[in-house]
mmCIF file of N, CA, C and O in Angstrom:
data_model
loop_
_atom_site.group_PDB
_atom_site.id
_atom_site.type_symbol
_atom_site.label_atom_id
_atom_site.label_comp_id
_atom_site.label_asym_id
_atom_site.label_seq_id
_atom_site.Cartn_x
_atom_site.Cartn_y
_atom_site.Cartn_z
ATOM 1 N N LEU M 1 -21.518 29.832 -38.625
ATOM 2 C CA LEU M 1 -22.015 30.640 -37.515
ATOM 3 C C LEU M 1 -21.987 29.802 -36.246
ATOM 4 O O LEU M 1 -22.478 28.677 -36.227
ATOM 5 N N SER M 2 -21.438 30.343 -35.181
ATOM 6 C CA SER M 2 -21.314 29.620 -33.920
ATOM 7 C C SER M 2 -22.511 29.872 -33.012
ATOM 8 O O SER M 2 -23.087 30.946 -33.015
ATOM 9 N N ASP M 3 -22.862 28.861 -32.222
ATOM 10 C CA ASP M 3 -23.929 29.004 -31.232
ATOM 11 C C ASP M 3 -23.386 29.436 -29.879
ATOM 12 O O ASP M 3 -24.124 29.485 -28.911
ATOM 13 N N THR M 4 -22.106 29.744 -29.776
ATOM 14 C CA THR M 4 -21.510 30.107 -28.488
ATOM 15 C C THR M 4 -20.907 31.504 -28.543
ATOM 16 O O THR M 4 -20.629 32.047 -29.601
ATOM 17 N N SER M 5 -20.661 32.066 -27.364
ATOM 18 C CA SER M 5 -20.001 33.362 -27.257
ATOM 19 C C SER M 5 -18.572 33.246 -27.756
ATOM 20 O O SER M 5 -17.947 32.192 -27.618
ATOM 21 N N PRO M 6 -18.009 34.323 -28.297
ATOM 22 C CA PRO M 6 -16.649 34.263 -28.832
ATOM 23 C C PRO M 6 -15.596 33.893 -27.781
ATOM 24 O O PRO M 6 -14.581 33.301 -28.104
ATOM 25 N N ASP M 7 -15.826 34.230 -26.508
ATOM 26 C CA ASP M 7 -14.858 33.947 -25.446
ATOM 27 C C ASP M 7 -15.063 32.583 -24.799
ATOM 28 O O ASP M 7 -14.296 32.201 -23.925
ATOM 29 N N TRP M 8 -16.082 31.852 -25.193
ATOM 30 C CA TRP M 8 -16.371 30.553 -24.575
ATOM 31 C C TRP M 8 -15.399 29.500 -25.107
ATOM 32 O O TRP M 8 -15.268 29.297 -26.313
ATOM 33 N N LEU M 9 -14.710 28.827 -24.175
ATOM 34 C CA LEU M 9 -13.737 27.799 -24.540
ATOM 35 C C LEU M 9 -14.186 26.406 -24.104
ATOM 36 O O LEU M 9 -13.381 25.482 -24.072
ATOM 37 N N GLY M 10 -15.448 26.278 -23.734
ATOM 38 C CA GLY M 10 -15.956 25.001 -23.248
ATOM 39 C C GLY M 10 -15.915 24.947 -21.736
ATOM 40 O O GLY M 10 -15.521 25.899 -21.055
ATOM 41 N N ALA M 11 -16.342 23.838 -21.179
ATOM 42 C CA ALA M 11 -16.373 23.682 -19.724
ATOM 43 C C ALA M 11 -14.989 23.940 -19.149
ATOM 44 O O ALA M 11 -13.981 23.495 -19.690
ATOM 45 N N GLY M 12 -14.953 24.691 -18.037
ATOM 46 C CA GLY M 12 -13.679 25.006 -17.399
ATOM 47 C C GLY M 12 -13.807 26.171 -16.445
ATOM 48 O O GLY M 12 -14.906 26.655 -16.159
ATOM 49 N N TRP M 13 -12.664 26.630 -15.950
ATOM 50 C CA TRP M 13 -12.615 27.738 -14.991
ATOM 51 C C TRP M 13 -12.579 29.077 -15.724
ATOM 52 O O TRP M 13 -11.826 29.245 -16.681
ATOM 53 N N TYR M 14 -13.403 30.016 -15.229
ATOM 54 C CA TYR M 14 -13.500 31.355 -15.815
ATOM 55 C C TYR M 14 -13.478 32.408 -14.712
ATOM 56 O O TYR M 14 -14.019 32.188 -13.632
ATOM 57 N N ARG M 15 -12.872 33.542 -15.032
ATOM 58 C CA ARG M 15 -12.925 34.721 -14.169
ATOM 59 C C ARG M 15 -13.651 35.816 -14.937
ATOM 60 O O ARG M 15 -13.295 36.113 -16.081
ATOM 61 N N MET M 16 -14.669 36.409 -14.326
ATOM 62 C CA MET M 16 -15.410 37.507 -14.950
ATOM 63 C C MET M 16 -14.636 38.793 -14.721
ATOM 64 O O MET M 16 -14.284 39.118 -13.587
ATOM 65 N N MET M 17 -14.361 39.516 -15.806
ATOM 66 C CA MET M 17 -13.623 40.769 -15.680
ATOM 67 C C MET M 17 -13.783 41.599 -16.943
ATOM 68 O O MET M 17 -14.382 41.142 -17.912
ATOM 69 N N GLY M 18 -13.248 42.810 -16.898
ATOM 70 C CA GLY M 18 -13.309 43.677 -18.064
ATOM 71 C C GLY M 18 -14.714 44.181 -18.328
ATOM 72 O O GLY M 18 -15.493 44.379 -17.396
ATOM 73 N N PRO M 19 -15.069 44.332 -19.590
ATOM 74 C CA PRO M 19 -16.378 44.897 -19.908
ATOM 75 C C PRO M 19 -17.542 44.005 -19.479
ATOM 76 O O PRO M 19 -18.663 44.466 -19.361
ATOM 77 N N ALA M 20 -17.268 42.736 -19.195
ATOM 78 C CA ALA M 20 -18.359 41.829 -18.794
ATOM 79 C C ALA M 20 -18.722 41.969 -17.324
ATOM 80 O O ALA M 20 -19.687 41.373 -16.879
ATOM 81 N N SER M 21 -17.980 42.729 -16.546
ATOM 82 C CA SER M 21 -18.179 42.915 -15.115
ATOM 83 C C SER M 21 -17.475 41.830 -14.322
ATOM 84 O O SER M 21 -16.783 40.994 -14.880
ATOM 85 N N SER M 22 -17.689 41.801 -13.000
ATOM 86 C CA SER M 22 -16.804 41.008 -12.147
ATOM 87 C C SER M 22 -17.381 39.744 -11.524
ATOM 88 O O SER M 22 -16.636 38.948 -10.990
ATOM 89 N N ARG M 23 -18.684 39.565 -11.541
ATOM 90 C CA ARG M 23 -19.238 38.348 -10.948
ATOM 91 C C ARG M 23 -20.566 37.981 -11.575
ATOM 92 O O ARG M 23 -21.239 38.815 -12.163
ATOM 93 N N ILE M 24 -20.929 36.716 -11.421
ATOM 94 C CA ILE M 24 -22.226 36.237 -11.891
ATOM 95 C C ILE M 24 -23.270 36.668 -10.863
ATOM 96 O O ILE M 24 -23.056 36.504 -9.662
ATOM 97 N N PRO M 25 -24.390 37.254 -11.292
ATOM 98 C CA PRO M 25 -25.385 37.750 -10.337
ATOM 99 C C PRO M 25 -26.054 36.628 -9.549
ATOM 100 O O PRO M 25 -26.163 35.494 -10.017
ATOM 101 N N GLU M 26 -26.516 36.963 -8.326
ATOM 102 C CA GLU M 26 -27.197 36.017 -7.445
ATOM 103 C C GLU M 26 -28.710 36.085 -7.583
ATOM 104 O O GLU M 26 -29.435 35.485 -6.797
ATOM 105 N N ALA M 27 -29.174 36.808 -8.546
ATOM 106 C CA ALA M 27 -30.607 36.885 -8.867
ATOM 107 C C ALA M 27 -30.713 37.016 -10.379
ATOM 108 O O ALA M 27 -29.778 37.489 -11.034
ATOM 109 N N THR M 28 -31.823 36.602 -10.917
ATOM 110 C CA THR M 28 -31.966 36.668 -12.370
ATOM 111 C C THR M 28 -31.888 38.108 -12.872
ATOM 112 O O THR M 28 -32.509 39.003 -12.297
ATOM 113 N N PRO M 29 -31.113 38.349 -13.915
ATOM 114 C CA PRO M 29 -31.113 39.671 -14.532
ATOM 115 C C PRO M 29 -32.336 39.872 -15.423
ATOM 116 O O PRO M 29 -32.550 40.943 -15.958
ATOM 117 N N GLY M 30 -33.136 38.817 -15.571
ATOM 118 C CA GLY M 30 -34.298 38.857 -16.450
ATOM 119 C C GLY M 30 -33.960 38.246 -17.798
ATOM 120 O O GLY M 30 -32.806 38.006 -18.128
ATOM 121 N N ARG M 31 -34.978 37.997 -18.552
ATOM 122 C CA ARG M 31 -34.787 37.424 -19.886
ATOM 123 C C ARG M 31 -34.240 38.469 -20.850
ATOM 124 O O ARG M 31 -34.423 39.660 -20.653
ATOM 125 N N HIS M 32 -33.593 38.001 -21.869
ATOM 126 C CA HIS M 32 -33.057 38.846 -22.945
ATOM 127 C C HIS M 32 -32.009 39.846 -22.459
ATOM 128 O O HIS M 32 -31.991 40.996 -22.885
ATOM 129 N N HIS M 33 -31.145 39.407 -21.554
ATOM 130 C CA HIS M 33 -29.988 40.197 -21.130
ATOM 131 C C HIS M 33 -28.734 39.403 -21.464
ATOM 132 O O HIS M 33 -28.808 38.214 -21.771
ATOM 133 N N CYS M 34 -27.597 40.044 -21.421
ATOM 134 C CA CYS M 34 -26.302 39.391 -21.647
ATOM 135 C C CYS M 34 -26.177 38.819 -23.053
ATOM 136 O O CYS M 34 -25.502 37.810 -23.266
ATOM 137 N N GLY M 35 -26.855 39.416 -24.005
ATOM 138 C CA GLY M 35 -26.737 39.009 -25.385
ATOM 139 C C GLY M 35 -27.385 37.678 -25.719
ATOM 140 O O GLY M 35 -26.968 37.014 -26.660
ATOM 141 N N THR M 36 -28.401 37.289 -24.948
ATOM 142 C CA THR M 36 -29.053 36.008 -25.169
ATOM 143 C C THR M 36 -30.512 36.052 -24.755
ATOM 144 O O THR M 36 -30.938 36.957 -24.052
ATOM 145 N N ALA M 37 -31.268 35.060 -25.155
ATOM 146 C CA ALA M 37 -32.667 34.956 -24.734
ATOM 147 C C ALA M 37 -32.772 34.485 -23.291
ATOM 148 O O ALA M 37 -33.672 34.883 -22.555
ATOM 149 N N ALA M 38 -31.838 33.626 -22.858
ATOM 150 C CA ALA M 38 -31.909 33.021 -21.525
ATOM 151 C C ALA M 38 -30.666 33.382 -20.722
ATOM 152 O O ALA M 38 -29.585 32.837 -20.931
ATOM 153 N N SER M 39 -30.824 34.316 -19.797
ATOM 154 C CA SER M 39 -29.718 34.865 -19.015
ATOM 155 C C SER M 39 -29.358 33.966 -17.846
ATOM 156 O O SER M 39 -30.228 33.532 -17.092
ATOM 157 N N GLY M 40 -28.060 33.711 -17.660
ATOM 158 C CA GLY M 40 -27.590 32.831 -16.597
ATOM 159 C C GLY M 40 -27.233 33.568 -15.323
ATOM 160 O O GLY M 40 -26.656 34.651 -15.354
ATOM 161 N N TRP M 41 -27.577 32.965 -14.184
ATOM 162 C CA TRP M 41 -27.313 33.556 -12.873
ATOM 163 C C TRP M 41 -27.074 32.457 -11.845
ATOM 164 O O TRP M 41 -27.393 31.297 -12.076
ATOM 165 N N LEU M 42 -26.491 32.827 -10.703
ATOM 166 C CA LEU M 42 -26.163 31.885 -9.642
ATOM 167 C C LEU M 42 -27.317 31.832 -8.646
ATOM 168 O O LEU M 42 -27.657 32.848 -8.050
ATOM 169 N N LYS M 43 -27.905 30.665 -8.482
ATOM 170 C CA LYS M 43 -28.998 30.506 -7.520
ATOM 171 C C LYS M 43 -28.373 30.154 -6.180
ATOM 172 O O LYS M 43 -27.865 29.059 -5.980
ATOM 173 N N GLY M 44 -28.363 31.114 -5.281
ATOM 174 C CA GLY M 44 -27.697 30.948 -3.990
ATOM 175 C C GLY M 44 -26.753 32.102 -3.764
ATOM 176 O O GLY M 44 -27.021 33.218 -4.192
ATOM 177 N N SER M 45 -25.641 31.822 -3.114
ATOM 178 C CA SER M 45 -24.711 32.907 -2.786
ATOM 179 C C SER M 45 -23.275 32.498 -3.088
ATOM 180 O O SER M 45 -22.947 31.317 -3.158
ATOM 181 N N HIS M 46 -22.443 33.510 -3.251
ATOM 182 C CA HIS M 46 -21.012 33.299 -3.430
ATOM 183 C C HIS M 46 -20.391 32.917 -2.087
ATOM 184 O O HIS M 46 -20.919 33.284 -1.031
ATOM 185 N N PRO M 47 -19.262 32.229 -2.087
ATOM 186 C CA PRO M 47 -18.556 31.956 -0.834
ATOM 187 C C PRO M 47 -18.175 33.260 -0.135
ATOM 188 O O PRO M 47 -17.873 34.262 -0.795
ATOM 189 N N SER M 48 -18.181 33.248 1.188
ATOM 190 C CA SER M 48 -17.935 34.463 1.976
ATOM 191 C C SER M 48 -16.470 34.746 2.255
ATOM 192 O O SER M 48 -16.091 35.894 2.479
ATOM 193 N N TYR M 49 -15.630 33.718 2.270
ATOM 194 C CA TYR M 49 -14.254 33.886 2.715
ATOM 195 C C TYR M 49 -13.261 33.482 1.632
ATOM 196 O O TYR M 49 -13.490 32.525 0.892
ATOM 197 N N ALA M 50 -12.142 34.196 1.578
ATOM 198 C CA ALA M 50 -11.075 33.869 0.623
ATOM 199 C C ALA M 50 -10.633 32.422 0.826
ATOM 200 O O ALA M 50 -10.492 31.958 1.957
ATOM 201 N N GLY M 51 -10.465 31.719 -0.264
ATOM 202 C CA GLY M 51 -10.066 30.323 -0.223
ATOM 203 C C GLY M 51 -11.225 29.348 -0.184
ATOM 204 O O GLY M 51 -11.056 28.164 -0.424
ATOM 205 N N GLN M 52 -12.418 29.850 0.126
ATOM 206 C CA GLN M 52 -13.605 28.992 0.195
ATOM 207 C C GLN M 52 -14.122 28.704 -1.211
ATOM 208 O O GLN M 52 -14.136 29.570 -2.073
ATOM 209 N N SER M 53 -14.557 27.459 -1.418
ATOM 210 C CA SER M 53 -15.103 27.022 -2.692
ATOM 211 C C SER M 53 -16.373 26.233 -2.430
ATOM 212 O O SER M 53 -16.476 25.557 -1.405
ATOM 213 N N LYS M 54 -17.340 26.330 -3.321
ATOM 214 C CA LYS M 54 -18.562 25.559 -3.129
ATOM 215 C C LYS M 54 -19.211 25.192 -4.453
ATOM 216 O O LYS M 54 -19.040 25.884 -5.450
ATOM 217 N N VAL M 55 -19.940 24.090 -4.429
ATOM 218 C CA VAL M 55 -20.727 23.659 -5.577
ATOM 219 C C VAL M 55 -22.005 24.481 -5.588
ATOM 220 O O VAL M 55 -22.621 24.693 -4.538
ATOM 221 N N VAL M 56 -22.394 24.969 -6.761
ATOM 222 C CA VAL M 56 -23.557 25.847 -6.882
ATOM 223 C C VAL M 56 -24.426 25.424 -8.064
ATOM 224 O O VAL M 56 -24.012 24.621 -8.895
ATOM 225 N N LEU M 57 -25.602 26.005 -8.105
ATOM 226 C CA LEU M 57 -26.522 25.795 -9.221
ATOM 227 C C LEU M 57 -26.609 27.083 -10.027
ATOM 228 O O LEU M 57 -26.867 28.154 -9.466
ATOM 229 N N PHE M 58 -26.355 26.991 -11.316
ATOM 230 C CA PHE M 58 -26.538 28.118 -12.214
ATOM 231 C C PHE M 58 -27.862 27.928 -12.943
ATOM 232 O O PHE M 58 -28.126 26.859 -13.491
ATOM 233 N N CYS M 59 -28.696 28.958 -12.911
ATOM 234 C CA CYS M 59 -30.003 28.920 -13.566
ATOM 235 C C CYS M 59 -29.991 29.818 -14.790
ATOM 236 O O CYS M 59 -29.214 30.772 -14.866
ATOM 237 N N PHE M 60 -30.899 29.528 -15.710
ATOM 238 C CA PHE M 60 -31.048 30.328 -16.915
ATOM 239 C C PHE M 60 -32.509 30.708 -17.058
ATOM 240 O O PHE M 60 -33.388 29.848 -17.094
ATOM 241 N N ASP M 61 -32.765 32.007 -17.064
ATOM 242 C CA ASP M 61 -34.116 32.558 -17.131
ATOM 243 C C ASP M 61 -34.545 32.600 -18.594
ATOM 244 O O ASP M 61 -34.181 33.493 -19.340
ATOM 245 N N ASP M 62 -35.310 31.619 -18.986
ATOM 246 C CA ASP M 62 -35.699 31.440 -20.382
ATOM 247 C C ASP M 62 -37.195 31.648 -20.532
ATOM 248 O O ASP M 62 -37.962 31.418 -19.615
ATOM 249 N N GLU M 63 -37.612 32.038 -21.701
ATOM 250 C CA GLU M 63 -39.043 32.169 -21.957
ATOM 251 C C GLU M 63 -39.581 30.902 -22.596
ATOM 252 O O GLU M 63 -40.532 30.916 -23.341
ATOM 253 N N GLY M 64 -38.940 29.785 -22.298
ATOM 254 C CA GLY M 64 -39.262 28.492 -22.875
ATOM 255 C C GLY M 64 -40.715 28.075 -22.804
ATOM 256 O O GLY M 64 -41.590 28.709 -23.366
ATOM 257 N N TYR M 65 -40.983 27.042 -22.082
ATOM 258 C CA TYR M 65 -42.295 26.413 -22.099
ATOM 259 C C TYR M 65 -43.305 27.056 -21.159
ATOM 260 O O TYR M 65 -44.494 26.840 -21.286
ATOM 261 N N SER M 66 -42.846 27.822 -20.182
ATOM 262 C CA SER M 66 -43.783 28.432 -19.236
ATOM 263 C C SER M 66 -43.157 29.665 -18.610
ATOM 264 O O SER M 66 -41.954 29.843 -18.652
ATOM 265 N N ASP M 67 -43.965 30.494 -18.003
ATOM 266 C CA ASP M 67 -43.482 31.676 -17.282
ATOM 267 C C ASP M 67 -43.477 31.444 -15.783
ATOM 268 O O ASP M 67 -43.355 32.376 -15.011
ATOM 269 N N ARG M 68 -43.603 30.215 -15.336
ATOM 270 C CA ARG M 68 -43.742 29.951 -13.907
ATOM 271 C C ARG M 68 -42.416 29.912 -13.157
ATOM 272 O O ARG M 68 -42.392 29.827 -11.958
ATOM 273 N N THR M 69 -41.287 29.951 -13.876
ATOM 274 C CA THR M 69 -40.003 29.824 -13.198
ATOM 275 C C THR M 69 -38.940 30.708 -13.842
ATOM 276 O O THR M 69 -38.977 30.947 -15.039
ATOM 277 N N ASP M 70 -38.015 31.178 -13.037
ATOM 278 C CA ASP M 70 -36.863 31.906 -13.578
ATOM 279 C C ASP M 70 -35.641 30.988 -13.637
ATOM 280 O O ASP M 70 -34.532 31.432 -13.826
ATOM 281 N N CYS M 71 -35.894 29.682 -13.457
ATOM 282 C CA CYS M 71 -34.833 28.681 -13.534
ATOM 283 C C CYS M 71 -35.284 27.575 -14.486
ATOM 284 O O CYS M 71 -35.309 26.395 -14.138
ATOM 285 N N GLU M 72 -35.668 27.984 -15.682
ATOM 286 C CA GLU M 72 -36.184 27.060 -16.697
ATOM 287 C C GLU M 72 -35.147 25.989 -17.047
ATOM 288 O O GLU M 72 -35.468 24.840 -17.244
ATOM 289 N N TRP M 73 -33.877 26.396 -17.129
ATOM 290 C CA TRP M 73 -32.751 25.503 -17.391
ATOM 291 C C TRP M 73 -31.757 25.674 -16.254
ATOM 292 O O TRP M 73 -31.676 26.748 -15.648
ATOM 293 N N SER M 74 -30.957 24.657 -15.981
ATOM 294 C CA SER M 74 -29.940 24.798 -14.940
ATOM 295 C C SER M 74 -28.778 23.846 -15.188
ATOM 296 O O SER M 74 -28.895 22.876 -15.938
ATOM 297 N N THR M 75 -27.669 24.145 -14.528
ATOM 298 C CA THR M 75 -26.485 23.293 -14.557
ATOM 299 C C THR M 75 -25.699 23.520 -13.272
ATOM 300 O O THR M 75 -25.770 24.595 -12.681
ATOM 301 N N ARG M 76 -24.997 22.513 -12.820
ATOM 302 C CA ARG M 76 -24.150 22.630 -11.632
ATOM 303 C C ARG M 76 -22.788 23.187 -12.034
ATOM 304 O O ARG M 76 -22.335 23.043 -13.160
ATOM 305 N N GLY M 77 -22.144 23.817 -11.061
ATOM 306 C CA GLY M 77 -20.804 24.336 -11.262
ATOM 307 C C GLY M 77 -20.152 24.564 -9.917
ATOM 308 O O GLY M 77 -20.625 24.063 -8.893
ATOM 309 N N ARG M 78 -19.097 25.319 -9.908
ATOM 310 C CA ARG M 78 -18.374 25.606 -8.673
ATOM 311 C C ARG M 78 -17.937 27.063 -8.714
ATOM 312 O O ARG M 78 -17.645 27.598 -9.784
ATOM 313 N N VAL M 79 -17.892 27.686 -7.534
ATOM 314 C CA VAL M 79 -17.372 29.046 -7.427
ATOM 315 C C VAL M 79 -16.355 29.074 -6.285
ATOM 316 O O VAL M 79 -16.570 28.461 -5.237
ATOM 317 N N THR M 80 -15.236 29.757 -6.519
ATOM 318 C CA THR M 80 -14.168 29.873 -5.523
ATOM 319 C C THR M 80 -13.874 31.344 -5.275
ATOM 320 O O THR M 80 -13.748 32.131 -6.222
ATOM 321 N N HIS M 81 -13.791 31.703 -3.992
ATOM 322 C CA HIS M 81 -13.469 33.066 -3.565
ATOM 323 C C HIS M 81 -11.952 33.198 -3.554
ATOM 324 O O HIS M 81 -11.269 32.490 -2.824
ATOM 325 N N CYS M 82 -11.429 34.104 -4.363
ATOM 326 C CA CYS M 82 -9.978 34.277 -4.487
ATOM 327 C C CYS M 82 -9.493 35.581 -3.865
ATOM 328 O O CYS M 82 -8.477 36.139 -4.289
ATOM 329 N N GLY M 83 -10.186 36.087 -2.873
ATOM 330 C CA GLY M 83 -9.795 37.337 -2.221
ATOM 331 C C GLY M 83 -10.487 38.519 -2.847
ATOM 332 O O GLY M 83 -11.554 38.921 -2.415
ATOM 333 N N ASP M 84 -9.908 39.083 -3.893
ATOM 334 C CA ASP M 84 -10.475 40.254 -4.563
ATOM 335 C C ASP M 84 -11.399 39.903 -5.724
ATOM 336 O O ASP M 84 -11.958 40.788 -6.353
ATOM 337 N N TYR M 85 -11.523 38.618 -6.044
ATOM 338 C CA TYR M 85 -12.362 38.210 -7.166
ATOM 339 C C TYR M 85 -12.817 36.764 -6.963
ATOM 340 O O TYR M 85 -12.383 36.075 -6.034
ATOM 341 N N PHE M 86 -13.686 36.304 -7.834
ATOM 342 C CA PHE M 86 -14.179 34.934 -7.819
ATOM 343 C C PHE M 86 -13.809 34.256 -9.135
ATOM 344 O O PHE M 86 -13.697 34.921 -10.166
ATOM 345 N N VAL M 87 -13.627 32.951 -9.085
ATOM 346 C CA VAL M 87 -13.508 32.159 -10.307
ATOM 347 C C VAL M 87 -14.621 31.123 -10.295
ATOM 348 O O VAL M 87 -15.074 30.681 -9.230
ATOM 349 N N TYR M 88 -15.060 30.762 -11.488
ATOM 350 C CA TYR M 88 -16.218 29.882 -11.651
ATOM 351 C C TYR M 88 -15.847 28.697 -12.526
ATOM 352 O O TYR M 88 -15.234 28.889 -13.584
ATOM 353 N N TYR M 89 -16.231 27.505 -12.089
ATOM 354 C CA TYR M 89 -16.153 26.362 -12.985
ATOM 355 C C TYR M 89 -17.511 26.274 -13.667
ATOM 356 O O TYR M 89 -18.525 25.998 -13.012
ATOM 357 N N LEU M 90 -17.537 26.528 -14.952
ATOM 358 C CA LEU M 90 -18.782 26.579 -15.711
ATOM 359 C C LEU M 90 -18.846 25.415 -16.685
ATOM 360 O O LEU M 90 -17.880 25.138 -17.403
ATOM 361 N N GLU M 91 -19.975 24.744 -16.688
ATOM 362 C CA GLU M 91 -20.237 23.670 -17.644
ATOM 363 C C GLU M 91 -20.797 24.275 -18.928
ATOM 364 O O GLU M 91 -21.274 25.417 -18.930
ATOM 365 N N ASN M 92 -20.781 23.516 -20.000
ATOM 366 C CA ASN M 92 -21.491 23.939 -21.198
ATOM 367 C C ASN M 92 -22.965 24.117 -20.851
ATOM 368 O O ASN M 92 -23.505 23.367 -20.034
ATOM 369 N N THR M 93 -23.600 25.101 -21.443
ATOM 370 C CA THR M 93 -25.014 25.332 -21.150
ATOM 371 C C THR M 93 -25.867 24.227 -21.764
ATOM 372 O O THR M 93 -25.481 23.624 -22.766
ATOM 373 N N PRO M 94 -27.032 23.959 -21.150
ATOM 374 C CA PRO M 94 -27.878 22.868 -21.640
ATOM 375 C C PRO M 94 -28.557 23.128 -22.982
ATOM 376 O O PRO M 94 -29.168 22.225 -23.543
ATOM 377 N N SER M 95 -28.480 24.342 -23.498
ATOM 378 C CA SER M 95 -29.102 24.684 -24.774
ATOM 379 C C SER M 95 -28.298 25.815 -25.412
ATOM 380 O O SER M 95 -27.607 26.567 -24.716
ATOM 381 N N CYS M 96 -28.415 25.983 -26.713
ATOM 382 C CA CYS M 96 -27.561 26.944 -27.415
ATOM 383 C C CYS M 96 -27.926 28.409 -27.177
ATOM 384 O O CYS M 96 -27.101 29.278 -27.386
ATOM 385 N N ASN M 97 -29.132 28.731 -26.730
ATOM 386 C CA ASN M 97 -29.510 30.142 -26.551
ATOM 387 C C ASN M 97 -29.372 30.606 -25.102
ATOM 388 O O ASN M 97 -30.012 31.552 -24.689
ATOM 389 N N LEU M 98 -28.508 29.949 -24.323
ATOM 390 C CA LEU M 98 -28.262 30.294 -22.931
ATOM 391 C C LEU M 98 -26.844 30.829 -22.784
ATOM 392 O O LEU M 98 -25.919 30.327 -23.431
ATOM 393 N N ARG M 99 -26.687 31.848 -21.936
ATOM 394 C CA ARG M 99 -25.361 32.391 -21.635
ATOM 395 C C ARG M 99 -25.284 32.729 -20.158
ATOM 396 O O ARG M 99 -26.262 33.158 -19.554
ATOM 397 N N TYR M 100 -24.090 32.584 -19.597
ATOM 398 C CA TYR M 100 -23.827 33.054 -18.238
ATOM 399 C C TYR M 100 -23.711 34.577 -18.284
ATOM 400 O O TYR M 100 -23.105 35.123 -19.208
ATOM 401 N N CYS M 101 -24.284 35.253 -17.287
ATOM 402 C CA CYS M 101 -24.216 36.709 -17.208
ATOM 403 C C CYS M 101 -23.169 37.130 -16.180
ATOM 404 O O CYS M 101 -22.794 36.346 -15.314
ATOM 405 N N ALA M 102 -22.747 38.368 -16.256
ATOM 406 C CA ALA M 102 -21.856 38.961 -15.255
ATOM 407 C C ALA M 102 -22.373 40.351 -14.928
ATOM 408 O O ALA M 102 -23.003 41.012 -15.755
ATOM 409 N N THR M 103 -22.113 40.787 -13.682
ATOM 410 C CA THR M 103 -22.597 42.092 -13.237
ATOM 411 C C THR M 103 -21.653 42.700 -12.213
ATOM 412 O O THR M 103 -20.864 41.990 -11.605
ATOM 413 N N ASP M 104 -21.741 43.980 -12.023
ATOM 414 C CA ASP M 104 -21.056 44.662 -10.927
ATOM 415 C C ASP M 104 -22.057 45.099 -9.871
ATOM 416 O O ASP M 104 -21.712 45.768 -8.913
ATOM 417 N N HIS M 105 -23.328 44.744 -10.042
ATOM 418 C CA HIS M 105 -24.377 45.102 -9.081
ATOM 419 C C HIS M 105 -24.595 43.921 -8.152
ATOM 420 O O HIS M 105 -25.049 42.870 -8.570
ATOM 421 N N PHE M 106 -24.241 44.072 -6.879
ATOM 422 C CA PHE M 106 -24.334 42.960 -5.939
ATOM 423 C C PHE M 106 -25.563 43.116 -5.097
ATOM 424 O O PHE M 106 -25.783 43.620 -4.202
#
């Protein structure tokens, strides 16, 4: 039994598309979404212009040790604006019950 999503290939560049939606949300979707206990989201904003890339913080809303934060776990990554879509450099999550989320609700 694997602790990762079937489409996860390890740290690298990913494009959100298809049934998973088109981008990582800029606010927490809440706990227990995206098929995991700790839902991943982008703390901050996506780049505004095509060709722009920036280092970002991805947070994971976990019900871990306290309810005082929606960024119980975090990891750095990068997001690049590719015109009609975004691509993300995603690191392995800091724990096995965390997943990056995607949404079409901006």
